[in-house]
Coordinates of C-alpha atoms (C1' of nucleotides) in Angstrom, one line a residue:
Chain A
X1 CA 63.4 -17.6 132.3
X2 CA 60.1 -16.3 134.0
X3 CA 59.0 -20.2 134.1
X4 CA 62.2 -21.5 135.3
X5 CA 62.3 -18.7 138.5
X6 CA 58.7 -19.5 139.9
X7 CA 59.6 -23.5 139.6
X8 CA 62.5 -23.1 141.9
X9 CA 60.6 -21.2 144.1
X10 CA 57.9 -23.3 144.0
X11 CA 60.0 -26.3 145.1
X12 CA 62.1 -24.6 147.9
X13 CA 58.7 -24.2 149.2
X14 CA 57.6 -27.6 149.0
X15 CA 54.5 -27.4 147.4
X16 CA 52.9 -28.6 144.6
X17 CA 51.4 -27.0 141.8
X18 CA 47.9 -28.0 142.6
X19 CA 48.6 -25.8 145.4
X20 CA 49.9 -22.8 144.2
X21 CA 47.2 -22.9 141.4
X22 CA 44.6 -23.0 144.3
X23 CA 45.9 -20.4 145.8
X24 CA 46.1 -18.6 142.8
X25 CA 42.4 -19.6 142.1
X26 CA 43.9 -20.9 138.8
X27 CA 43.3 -24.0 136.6
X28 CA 46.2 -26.4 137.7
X29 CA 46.6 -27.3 134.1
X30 CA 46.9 -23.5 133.0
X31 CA 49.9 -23.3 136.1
X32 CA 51.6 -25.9 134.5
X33 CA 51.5 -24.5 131.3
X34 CA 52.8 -21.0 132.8
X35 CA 55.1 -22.9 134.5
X36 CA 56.6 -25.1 131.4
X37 CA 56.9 -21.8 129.5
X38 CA 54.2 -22.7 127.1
X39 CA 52.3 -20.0 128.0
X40 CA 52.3 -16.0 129.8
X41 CA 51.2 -15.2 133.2
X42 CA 48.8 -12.2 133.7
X43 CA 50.4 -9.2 135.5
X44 CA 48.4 -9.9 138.6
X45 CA 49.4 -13.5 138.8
X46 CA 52.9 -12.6 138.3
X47 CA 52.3 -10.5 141.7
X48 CA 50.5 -12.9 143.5
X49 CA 53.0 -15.5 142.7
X50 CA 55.6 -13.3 144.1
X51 CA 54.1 -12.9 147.3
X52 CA 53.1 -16.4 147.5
X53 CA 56.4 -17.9 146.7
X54 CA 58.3 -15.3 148.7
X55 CA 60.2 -14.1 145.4
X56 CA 61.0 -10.8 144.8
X57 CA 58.1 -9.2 142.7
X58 CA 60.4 -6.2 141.3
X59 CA 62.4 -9.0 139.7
X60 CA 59.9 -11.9 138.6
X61 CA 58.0 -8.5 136.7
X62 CA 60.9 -8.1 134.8
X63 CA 61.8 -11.6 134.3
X64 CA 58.1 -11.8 133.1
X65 CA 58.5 -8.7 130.6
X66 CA 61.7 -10.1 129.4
X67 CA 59.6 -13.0 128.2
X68 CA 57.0 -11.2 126.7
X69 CA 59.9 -9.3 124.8
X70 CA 60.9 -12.0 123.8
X71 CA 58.2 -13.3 122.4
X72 CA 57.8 -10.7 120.3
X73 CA 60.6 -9.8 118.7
X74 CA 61.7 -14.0 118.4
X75 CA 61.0 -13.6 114.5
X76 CA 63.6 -10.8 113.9
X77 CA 67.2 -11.2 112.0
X78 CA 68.7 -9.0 114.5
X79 CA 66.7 -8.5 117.9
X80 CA 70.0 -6.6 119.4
X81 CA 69.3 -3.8 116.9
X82 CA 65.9 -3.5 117.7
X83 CA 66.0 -3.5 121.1
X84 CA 68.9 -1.0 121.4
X85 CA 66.5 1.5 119.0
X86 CA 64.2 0.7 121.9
X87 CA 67.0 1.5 124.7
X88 CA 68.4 4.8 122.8
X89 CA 65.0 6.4 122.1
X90 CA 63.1 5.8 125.5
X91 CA 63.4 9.7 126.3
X92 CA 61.8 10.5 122.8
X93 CA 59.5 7.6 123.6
X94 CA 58.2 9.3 126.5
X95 CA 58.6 12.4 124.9
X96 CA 55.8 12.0 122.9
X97 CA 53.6 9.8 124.7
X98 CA 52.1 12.9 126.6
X99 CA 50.8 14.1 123.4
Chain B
X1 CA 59.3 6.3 115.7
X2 CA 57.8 4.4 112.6
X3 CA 55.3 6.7 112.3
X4 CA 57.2 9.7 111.4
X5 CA 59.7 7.5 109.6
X6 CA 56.9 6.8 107.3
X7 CA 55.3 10.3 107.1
X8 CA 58.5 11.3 106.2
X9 CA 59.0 8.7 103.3
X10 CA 55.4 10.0 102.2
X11 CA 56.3 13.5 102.2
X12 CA 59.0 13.5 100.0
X13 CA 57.5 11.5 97.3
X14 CA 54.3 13.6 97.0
X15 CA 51.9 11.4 98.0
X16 CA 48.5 11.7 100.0
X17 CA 47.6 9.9 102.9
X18 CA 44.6 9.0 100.2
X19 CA 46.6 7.6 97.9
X20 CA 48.9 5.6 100.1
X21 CA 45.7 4.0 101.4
X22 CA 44.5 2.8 98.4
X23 CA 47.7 1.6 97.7
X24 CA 47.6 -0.3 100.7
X25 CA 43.7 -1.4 100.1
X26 CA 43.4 0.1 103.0
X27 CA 41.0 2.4 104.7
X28 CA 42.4 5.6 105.1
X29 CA 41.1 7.0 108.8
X30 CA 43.5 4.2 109.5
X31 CA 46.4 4.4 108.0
X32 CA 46.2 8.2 109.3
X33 CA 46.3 6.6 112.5
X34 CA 48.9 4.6 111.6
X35 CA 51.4 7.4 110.4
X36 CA 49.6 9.1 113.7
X37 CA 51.0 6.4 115.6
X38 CA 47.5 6.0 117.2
X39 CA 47.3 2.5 116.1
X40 CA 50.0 -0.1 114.8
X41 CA 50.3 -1.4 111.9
X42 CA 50.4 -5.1 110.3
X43 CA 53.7 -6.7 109.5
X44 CA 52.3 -7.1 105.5
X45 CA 51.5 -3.6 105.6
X46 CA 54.6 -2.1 106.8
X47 CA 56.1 -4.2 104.2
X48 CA 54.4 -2.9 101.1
X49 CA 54.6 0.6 103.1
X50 CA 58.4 0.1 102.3
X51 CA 58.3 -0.8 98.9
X52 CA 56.1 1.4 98.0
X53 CA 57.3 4.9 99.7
X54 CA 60.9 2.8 98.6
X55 CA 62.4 3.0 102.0
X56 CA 64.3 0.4 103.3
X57 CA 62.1 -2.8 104.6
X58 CA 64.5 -4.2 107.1
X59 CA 64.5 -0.5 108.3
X60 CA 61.2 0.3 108.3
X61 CA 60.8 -3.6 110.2
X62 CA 63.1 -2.7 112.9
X63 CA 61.2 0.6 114.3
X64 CA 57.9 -0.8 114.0
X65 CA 59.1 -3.8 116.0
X66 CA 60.5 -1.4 118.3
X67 CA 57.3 0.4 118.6
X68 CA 55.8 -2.6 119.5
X69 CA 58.3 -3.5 122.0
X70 CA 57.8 0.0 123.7
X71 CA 54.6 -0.4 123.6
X72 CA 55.3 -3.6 126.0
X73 CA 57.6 -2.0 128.3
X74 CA 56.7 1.4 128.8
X75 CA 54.5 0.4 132.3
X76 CA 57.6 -0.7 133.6
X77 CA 59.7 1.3 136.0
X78 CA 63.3 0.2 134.4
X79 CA 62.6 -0.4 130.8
X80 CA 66.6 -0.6 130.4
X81 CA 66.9 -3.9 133.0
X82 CA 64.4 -5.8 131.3
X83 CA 66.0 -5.2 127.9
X84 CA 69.3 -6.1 129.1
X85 CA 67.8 -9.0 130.5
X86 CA 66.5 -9.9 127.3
X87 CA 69.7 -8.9 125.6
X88 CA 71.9 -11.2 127.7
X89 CA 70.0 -14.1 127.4
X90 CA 69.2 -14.6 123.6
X91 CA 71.1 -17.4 123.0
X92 CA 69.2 -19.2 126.4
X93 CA 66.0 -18.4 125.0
X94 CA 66.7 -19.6 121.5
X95 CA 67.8 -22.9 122.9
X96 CA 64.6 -23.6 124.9
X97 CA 62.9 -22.6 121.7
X98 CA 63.8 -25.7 120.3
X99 CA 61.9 -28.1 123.0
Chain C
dT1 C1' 33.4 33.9 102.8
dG2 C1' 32.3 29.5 100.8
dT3 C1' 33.7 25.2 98.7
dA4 C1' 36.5 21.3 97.9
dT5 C1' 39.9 18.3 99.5
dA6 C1' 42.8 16.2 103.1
dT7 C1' 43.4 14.7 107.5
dT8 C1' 41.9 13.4 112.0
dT9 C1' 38.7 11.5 115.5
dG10 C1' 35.2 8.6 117.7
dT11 C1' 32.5 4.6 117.8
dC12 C1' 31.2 0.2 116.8
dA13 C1' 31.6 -4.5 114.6
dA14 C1' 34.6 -8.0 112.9
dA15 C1' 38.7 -10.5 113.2
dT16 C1' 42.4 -12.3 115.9
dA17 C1' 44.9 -13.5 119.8
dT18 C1' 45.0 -14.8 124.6
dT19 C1' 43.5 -17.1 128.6
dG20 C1' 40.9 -20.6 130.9
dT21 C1' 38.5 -25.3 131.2
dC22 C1' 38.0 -29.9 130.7
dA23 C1' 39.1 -34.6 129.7
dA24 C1' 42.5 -37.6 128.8
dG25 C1' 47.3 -38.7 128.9
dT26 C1' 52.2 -39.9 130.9
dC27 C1' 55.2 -40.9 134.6
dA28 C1' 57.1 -42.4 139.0
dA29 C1' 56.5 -44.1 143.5
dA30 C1' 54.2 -47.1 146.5
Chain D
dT1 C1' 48.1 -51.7 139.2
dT2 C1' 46.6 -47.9 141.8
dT3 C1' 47.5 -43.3 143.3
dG4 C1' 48.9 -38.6 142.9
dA5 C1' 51.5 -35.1 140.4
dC6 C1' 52.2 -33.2 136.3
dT7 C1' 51.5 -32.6 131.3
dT8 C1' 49.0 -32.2 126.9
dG9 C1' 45.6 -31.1 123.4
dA10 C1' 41.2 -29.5 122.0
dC11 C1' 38.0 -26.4 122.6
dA12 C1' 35.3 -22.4 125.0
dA13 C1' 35.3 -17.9 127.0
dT14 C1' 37.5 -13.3 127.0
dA15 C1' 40.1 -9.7 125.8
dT16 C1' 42.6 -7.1 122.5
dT17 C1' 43.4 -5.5 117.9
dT18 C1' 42.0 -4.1 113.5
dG19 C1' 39.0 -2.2 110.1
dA20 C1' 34.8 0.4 108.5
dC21 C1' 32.1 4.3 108.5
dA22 C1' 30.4 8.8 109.7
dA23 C1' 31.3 13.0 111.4
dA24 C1' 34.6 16.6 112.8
dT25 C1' 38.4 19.5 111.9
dA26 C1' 41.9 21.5 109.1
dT27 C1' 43.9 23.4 104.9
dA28 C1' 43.9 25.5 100.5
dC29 C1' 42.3 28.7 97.5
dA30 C1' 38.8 30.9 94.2

DNA sequence: TGTATATTTGTCAAATATTGTCAAGTCAAA
DNA sequence: TTTGACTTGACAATATTTGACAAATATACA
């Protein structure tokens, strides 16, 4: 998902991954990975990527999320009824996070 | 969420944080942070949480993973898009598991 | 009040997981 | 067959999570 956005945006730009990695003052090897899927992008490079590749960061932080969500809840029968617990309790969520 | 789900399970069978603990082989400053919901708990412990305070595992699974899952999301502006995201596209992600 | 027991909190060390580096590999084009 | 881009695997460096312990607070009750 995440990794399949920042390769097409990589290549309408033209450039390689050696240079978004420099850019990115990242280990071309660990952009490849990030880029292959085979492993998650820090919050920051997520941004930087964004503003590098001209993507829209709103929507390459949630594609990025969505990832990490789905990483962790890959092992679960029925992810849909865990995430909707998730979407109907976010108020009571909140609720008591102030605590 | 789990938390209370699993105070509640303790309450009604008369059971001490204490005991539960050492049920659990398991210090028990944290498994009151645990039914505090301070810290998370293991998979293998909210397993023999469930057998032992006989609630139901798959349950008792589901709102921890959601826990966790909230936990992920909750920096996020819209928690909702990213879970749809993540909704929508389970079958994708399952298939590029595979590779 | 004073004592005993239960729960909660803070801090630190140990365990685990994640991220980054390096060297070696494949592949395709020239 | 050499070159450049990309990929892979093993390991090192970091960061995060979990657990242990001591101390603080809360609750019950003689």
């Amino acid at each position: 998902m995440f990794a399949e956005k920042i390769r097409q945006l990589r290549e309408n730009k033209h450039l390689l991954q050696r240079q978004v990695s420099a850019a990115l003052d990242m280990d071309n090897a660990l952009y490849c990975k990030i880029e292959r899927g085979d492993r998650i992008a820090k919050r920051e490079h997520v941004i930087k990527l964004a503003e590098l590749l001209d993507g829209n960061e709103e929507e390459l932080l949630k594609y990025w999320l969505a990832d990490k969500v789905y990483d962790l809840v890959q092992s679960e029968e029925n992810v849909n009824d865990v995430l909707n617990i998730v979407s109907e309790n976010i108020v009571e969520y909140k609720k008591n996070k102030l605590l």
